[in-house]
CSV table of C-alpha atoms and ligand atoms in Angstrom, one decimal:
chain,number,residue,atom,x,y,z
A,43,MET,CA,108.7,88.3,89.3
A,44,PHE,CA,107.7,88.8,92.9
A,45,LYS,CA,104.3,87.7,94.1
A,46,LEU,CA,102.5,89.4,96.9
A,47,ILE,CA,99.8,87.6,98.9
A,48,SER,CA,97.4,90.3,100.0
A,49,ALA,CA,93.8,90.9,101.1
A,50,THR,CA,91.6,93.7,99.9
A,51,PRO,CA,91.2,95.4,103.3
A,52,SER,CA,94.7,94.8,104.7
A,53,PRO,CA,96.5,97.9,105.8
A,54,TYR,CA,99.7,95.9,106.3
A,55,ALA,CA,99.6,94.5,102.8
A,56,ARG,CA,98.7,98.0,101.5
A,57,LYS,CA,102.0,99.4,102.9
A,58,VAL,CA,103.9,96.8,100.8
A,59,ARG,CA,101.7,97.5,97.7
A,60,ILE,CA,102.3,101.2,98.0
A,61,VAL,CA,106.1,100.9,98.4
A,62,LEU,CA,106.4,98.4,95.5
A,63,ALA,CA,104.4,100.8,93.3
A,64,GLU,CA,106.4,103.9,94.5
A,65,LYS,CA,109.7,102.0,93.7
A,66,GLY,CA,108.4,100.8,90.3
A,67,ILE,CA,109.0,97.1,91.3
A,68,PRO,CA,106.7,94.8,89.3
A,69,PHE,CA,104.9,92.1,91.1
A,70,GLU,CA,101.9,89.7,90.8
A,71,LEU,CA,99.1,90.5,93.3
A,72,ILE,CA,97.5,87.4,94.8
A,73,THR,CA,94.3,88.5,96.6
A,74,GLU,CA,93.0,86.2,99.4
A,75,VAL,CA,90.9,86.0,102.5
A,76,PRO,CA,93.5,84.9,105.0
A,77,TRP,CA,90.8,83.9,107.5
A,78,ASP,CA,89.3,81.3,105.2
A,79,ASN,CA,90.6,77.8,104.9
A,80,THR,CA,91.3,78.5,101.3
A,81,THR,CA,94.2,80.7,102.1
A,82,LYS,CA,97.7,79.8,100.8
A,83,THR,CA,99.5,81.8,103.6
A,84,PRO,CA,100.3,78.6,105.7
A,85,GLN,CA,102.4,77.4,102.7
A,86,HIS,CA,104.6,80.5,102.9
A,87,ASN,CA,104.4,81.8,106.4
A,88,PRO,CA,104.5,79.6,109.6
A,89,LEU,CA,102.4,82.4,111.3
A,90,GLU,CA,99.7,82.0,108.6
A,91,LYS,CA,99.4,85.8,108.0
A,92,LEU,CA,99.6,88.0,105.0
A,93,PRO,CA,101.2,90.0,103.5
A,94,VAL,CA,103.7,87.5,102.2
A,95,LEU,CA,106.2,88.5,99.5
A,96,ILE,CA,107.1,85.4,97.5
A,97,LEU,CA,110.5,85.8,95.8
A,98,GLU,CA,111.5,84.4,92.4
A,99,ASP,CA,113.2,81.4,94.0
A,100,GLY,CA,110.0,80.6,95.8
A,101,SER,CA,111.2,81.6,99.2
A,102,SER,CA,109.1,84.0,101.2
A,103,VAL,CA,109.4,87.2,103.3
A,104,TYR,CA,106.6,88.0,105.8
A,105,GLU,CA,105.6,90.6,108.4
A,106,SER,CA,104.9,93.9,106.7
A,107,HIS,CA,107.6,96.0,108.5
A,108,TYR,CA,110.2,93.3,107.7
A,109,ILE,CA,109.0,93.0,104.0
A,110,LEU,CA,109.6,96.8,103.7
A,111,GLU,CA,113.0,96.5,105.4
A,112,TYR,CA,113.8,93.7,102.9
A,113,ILE,CA,112.7,95.7,99.9
A,114,GLU,CA,114.6,98.8,101.1
A,115,ALA,CA,117.7,96.8,101.5
A,116,LYS,CA,117.5,94.9,98.2
A,117,PHE,CA,116.5,97.9,96.1
A,118,LEU,CA,118.7,100.5,97.6
A,119,GLY,CA,118.5,103.8,95.8
A,120,LYS,CA,115.3,103.1,94.0
A,121,HIS,CA,113.1,105.8,95.4
A,122,PRO,CA,114.3,105.3,99.0
A,123,MET,CA,111.5,105.2,101.6
A,124,LEU,CA,114.0,106.0,104.3
A,125,SER,CA,116.2,109.0,105.0
A,126,ASP,CA,120.1,108.9,104.9
A,127,ASP,CA,119.9,110.4,108.4
A,128,ILE,CA,119.9,107.6,111.0
A,129,ASP,CA,117.7,109.5,113.5
A,130,GLU,CA,115.2,110.2,110.8
A,131,ARG,CA,115.2,106.5,109.7
A,132,LEU,CA,114.7,105.3,113.3
A,133,PHE,CA,111.9,107.9,113.8
A,134,ALA,CA,110.1,106.7,110.6
A,135,LYS,CA,110.2,103.1,111.9
A,136,LYS,CA,108.7,104.4,115.3
A,137,VAL,CA,105.9,106.0,113.4
A,138,GLU,CA,105.3,102.6,111.6
A,139,VAL,CA,105.2,100.8,115.0
A,140,VAL,CA,102.4,103.1,116.1
A,141,ALA,CA,100.5,103.0,112.8
A,142,ASP,CA,100.7,99.1,112.8
A,143,GLY,CA,99.8,99.0,116.4
A,144,VAL,CA,96.6,101.0,115.8
A,145,CYS,CA,95.6,98.4,113.2
A,146,ASP,CA,96.5,95.6,115.6
A,147,ALA,CA,94.3,97.0,118.3
A,148,PHE,CA,91.4,97.6,115.9
A,149,VAL,CA,91.6,94.0,114.6
A,150,LEU,CA,91.6,92.6,118.2
A,151,CYS,CA,88.5,94.8,118.9
A,152,PHE,CA,86.8,93.8,115.6
A,153,PHE,CA,87.1,90.1,116.5
A,154,GLU,CA,86.0,90.6,120.1
A,155,LYS,CA,82.8,92.0,118.6
A,156,GLN,CA,82.2,88.7,116.8
A,157,ARG,CA,82.1,86.8,120.2
A,158,ALA,CA,78.8,85.9,121.8
A,159,GLN,CA,80.2,87.0,125.2
A,160,GLN,CA,82.1,90.2,124.6
A,161,SER,CA,84.5,91.8,127.1
A,162,GLU,CA,83.7,95.5,127.4
A,163,GLU,CA,87.0,95.9,129.3
A,164,TRP,CA,89.0,94.3,126.4
A,165,LYS,CA,87.3,96.4,123.8
A,166,ALA,CA,87.9,99.6,125.8
A,167,ARG,CA,91.5,98.7,126.2
A,168,GLN,CA,92.0,98.2,122.5
A,169,MET,CA,90.2,101.4,121.6
A,170,ARG,CA,92.4,103.4,124.1
A,171,LYS,CA,95.3,102.2,121.9
A,172,VAL,CA,93.5,103.4,118.8
A,173,ASP,CA,92.8,106.7,120.4
A,174,GLY,CA,96.4,107.1,121.6
A,175,GLY,CA,97.9,106.0,118.3
A,176,PHE,CA,95.9,108.5,116.2
A,177,ARG,CA,96.8,111.3,118.7
A,178,ALA,CA,100.5,110.5,118.3
A,179,LEU,CA,100.2,110.3,114.5
A,180,ALA,CA,98.4,113.6,114.3
A,181,GLU,CA,101.0,115.3,116.5
A,182,TRP,CA,103.8,113.9,114.3
A,183,VAL,CA,102.1,115.1,111.1
A,184,GLY,CA,101.5,118.6,112.5
A,185,GLU,CA,101.0,120.9,109.5
A,186,ARG,CA,103.5,119.0,107.3
A,187,ASP,CA,103.0,117.4,103.9
A,188,TYR,CA,105.3,114.5,104.9
A,189,ILE,CA,106.2,113.3,108.4
A,190,VAL,CA,110.0,112.9,108.1
A,191,GLY,CA,112.5,115.1,106.4
A,192,ASP,CA,109.8,116.9,104.3
A,193,LYS,CA,109.9,113.9,101.8
A,194,PHE,CA,107.4,111.1,101.2
A,195,GLY,CA,108.6,108.0,102.9
A,196,LEU,CA,107.9,105.0,105.2
A,197,ALA,CA,106.2,107.1,107.9
A,198,ASP,CA,103.7,108.4,105.3
A,199,VAL,CA,103.1,104.9,103.9
A,200,ALA,CA,102.3,103.6,107.3
A,201,THR,CA,100.2,106.5,108.5
A,202,GLY,CA,98.4,106.7,105.2
A,203,SER,CA,97.6,103.0,105.4
A,204,VAL,CA,96.0,103.1,108.8
A,205,CYS,CA,94.0,106.3,108.0
A,206,GLY,CA,92.8,104.8,104.8
A,207,TYR,CA,91.9,101.6,106.7
A,208,PHE,CA,89.7,103.4,109.2
A,209,ASP,CA,88.0,105.3,106.4
A,210,VAL,CA,86.8,102.0,104.9
A,211,ARG,CA,86.7,99.6,107.9
A,212,CYS,CA,85.6,101.9,110.6
A,213,PRO,CA,84.1,105.1,109.1
A,214,GLU,CA,82.3,105.8,112.3
A,215,TYR,CA,85.6,106.4,114.1
A,216,PRO,CA,85.9,110.3,114.0
A,217,TRP,CA,89.6,110.7,113.4
A,218,ARG,CA,89.0,113.2,110.7
A,219,SER,CA,87.0,115.5,113.0
A,220,TYR,CA,89.4,114.9,115.9
A,221,TYR,CA,92.4,115.8,113.8
A,222,PRO,CA,91.6,118.1,110.8
A,223,ASN,CA,95.4,118.4,110.1
A,224,LEU,CA,95.6,114.6,109.7
A,225,ALA,CA,92.6,114.7,107.4
A,226,LYS,CA,94.2,117.4,105.2
A,227,TYR,CA,97.5,115.4,105.1
A,228,MET,CA,95.6,112.2,104.2
A,229,ASP,CA,93.6,113.9,101.4
A,230,LYS,CA,97.0,115.0,99.9
A,231,LEU,CA,98.4,111.4,100.1
A,232,ASN,CA,95.2,110.1,98.5
A,233,ASN,CA,96.2,111.9,95.3
A,234,ARG,CA,99.3,109.7,94.8
A,235,LYS,CA,98.8,107.0,92.2
A,236,SER,CA,100.2,104.4,94.7
A,237,PHE,CA,97.4,105.3,97.1
A,238,LYS,CA,94.7,105.6,94.4
A,239,ASP,CA,95.6,102.1,93.1
A,240,THR,CA,95.4,100.5,96.6
A,241,VAL,CA,92.3,101.8,98.3
A,242,PRO,CA,91.1,99.2,100.8
A,243,VAL,CA,87.9,97.2,100.1
A,244,PRO,CA,86.0,95.1,102.7
A,245,GLN,CA,86.2,91.4,102.3
A,246,LYS,CA,83.7,88.6,103.1
A,247,ILE,CA,85.0,86.1,105.6
A,248,SER,CA,83.3,82.7,105.1
A,249,ASP,CA,84.8,80.6,107.9
A,250,LYS,CA,83.9,80.8,111.6
A,251,ILE,CA,86.9,82.6,113.2
A,252,VAL,CA,86.1,83.0,116.9
B,265,GTS,N1,101.9,92.2,112.0
B,265,GTS,C1,101.5,91.7,110.7
B,265,GTS,C2,100.0,91.6,110.7
B,265,GTS,C3,99.4,90.9,109.5
B,265,GTS,C4,98.0,90.5,109.7
B,265,GTS,O1,97.5,90.6,110.8
B,265,GTS,N2,97.4,90.1,108.6
B,265,GTS,C5,96.0,89.6,108.7
B,265,GTS,C6,95.1,90.0,107.5
B,265,GTS,S1,94.8,91.7,107.6
B,265,GTS,O2,94.4,92.0,108.9
B,265,GTS,O3,96.0,92.4,107.2
B,265,GTS,O4,93.7,91.9,106.6
B,265,GTS,C7,96.1,88.0,108.6
B,265,GTS,O5,96.7,87.5,107.8
B,265,GTS,N3,95.3,87.4,109.5
B,265,GTS,C8,95.2,85.9,109.5
B,265,GTS,C9,95.6,85.4,110.9
B,265,GTS,O6,96.0,86.2,111.7
B,265,GTS,O7,95.5,84.2,111.0
B,265,GTS,C10,102.1,92.5,109.5
B,265,GTS,O8,102.3,93.6,109.7
B,265,GTS,O9,102.2,91.9,108.5
């Protein structure tokens, strides 16, 4: 059986958890705090990051967008997350780039706020990326139920993960009031079992990180 190293707040790991659930692929969830020295990620990923998908032979797949590409390739036909149309497939991956990028920018800003001497310029730069990313996602969602091909897929997994992440990790960021269409879209996604079963939860980091 696959094992997935995950963390309770991780929007990247949540994408993988959602897709494995949607495809009905069983796996053992290993929940960690990747920032603490207790983490097992270095044993499976030279970049020491989660999510990590550990295969039955003990080898590992890491970087969430690559894990999803791996799963899609190996479990072809099992509730595909990508369209048969090449342009729709490529667009879905572009949406994932922006959704992941919003998370990346937020994480950089989050740790900057842990520093004694914080750079206002650096924080402003990262929040511009968050603002721009949410704007793009809201435009792509429009008034649709699903972003690509009117069918639940990768773009919805990625967009839903970043929106759910901000709901929990940055509830003060007003994306829902900025983009009521995105809020409506997210409320519908939240009714899916794969979303209900993977709602992010904050974690306590024990080690000194910055
Ligand atoms: N681009 C990576 C990002 C993964 C990532 O940053 N994971 C964090 C945890 S979380 O932000 O997803 O909760 C991590 O392992 N950080 C530890 C480290 O960077 O040393 C992906 O998509 O998988």
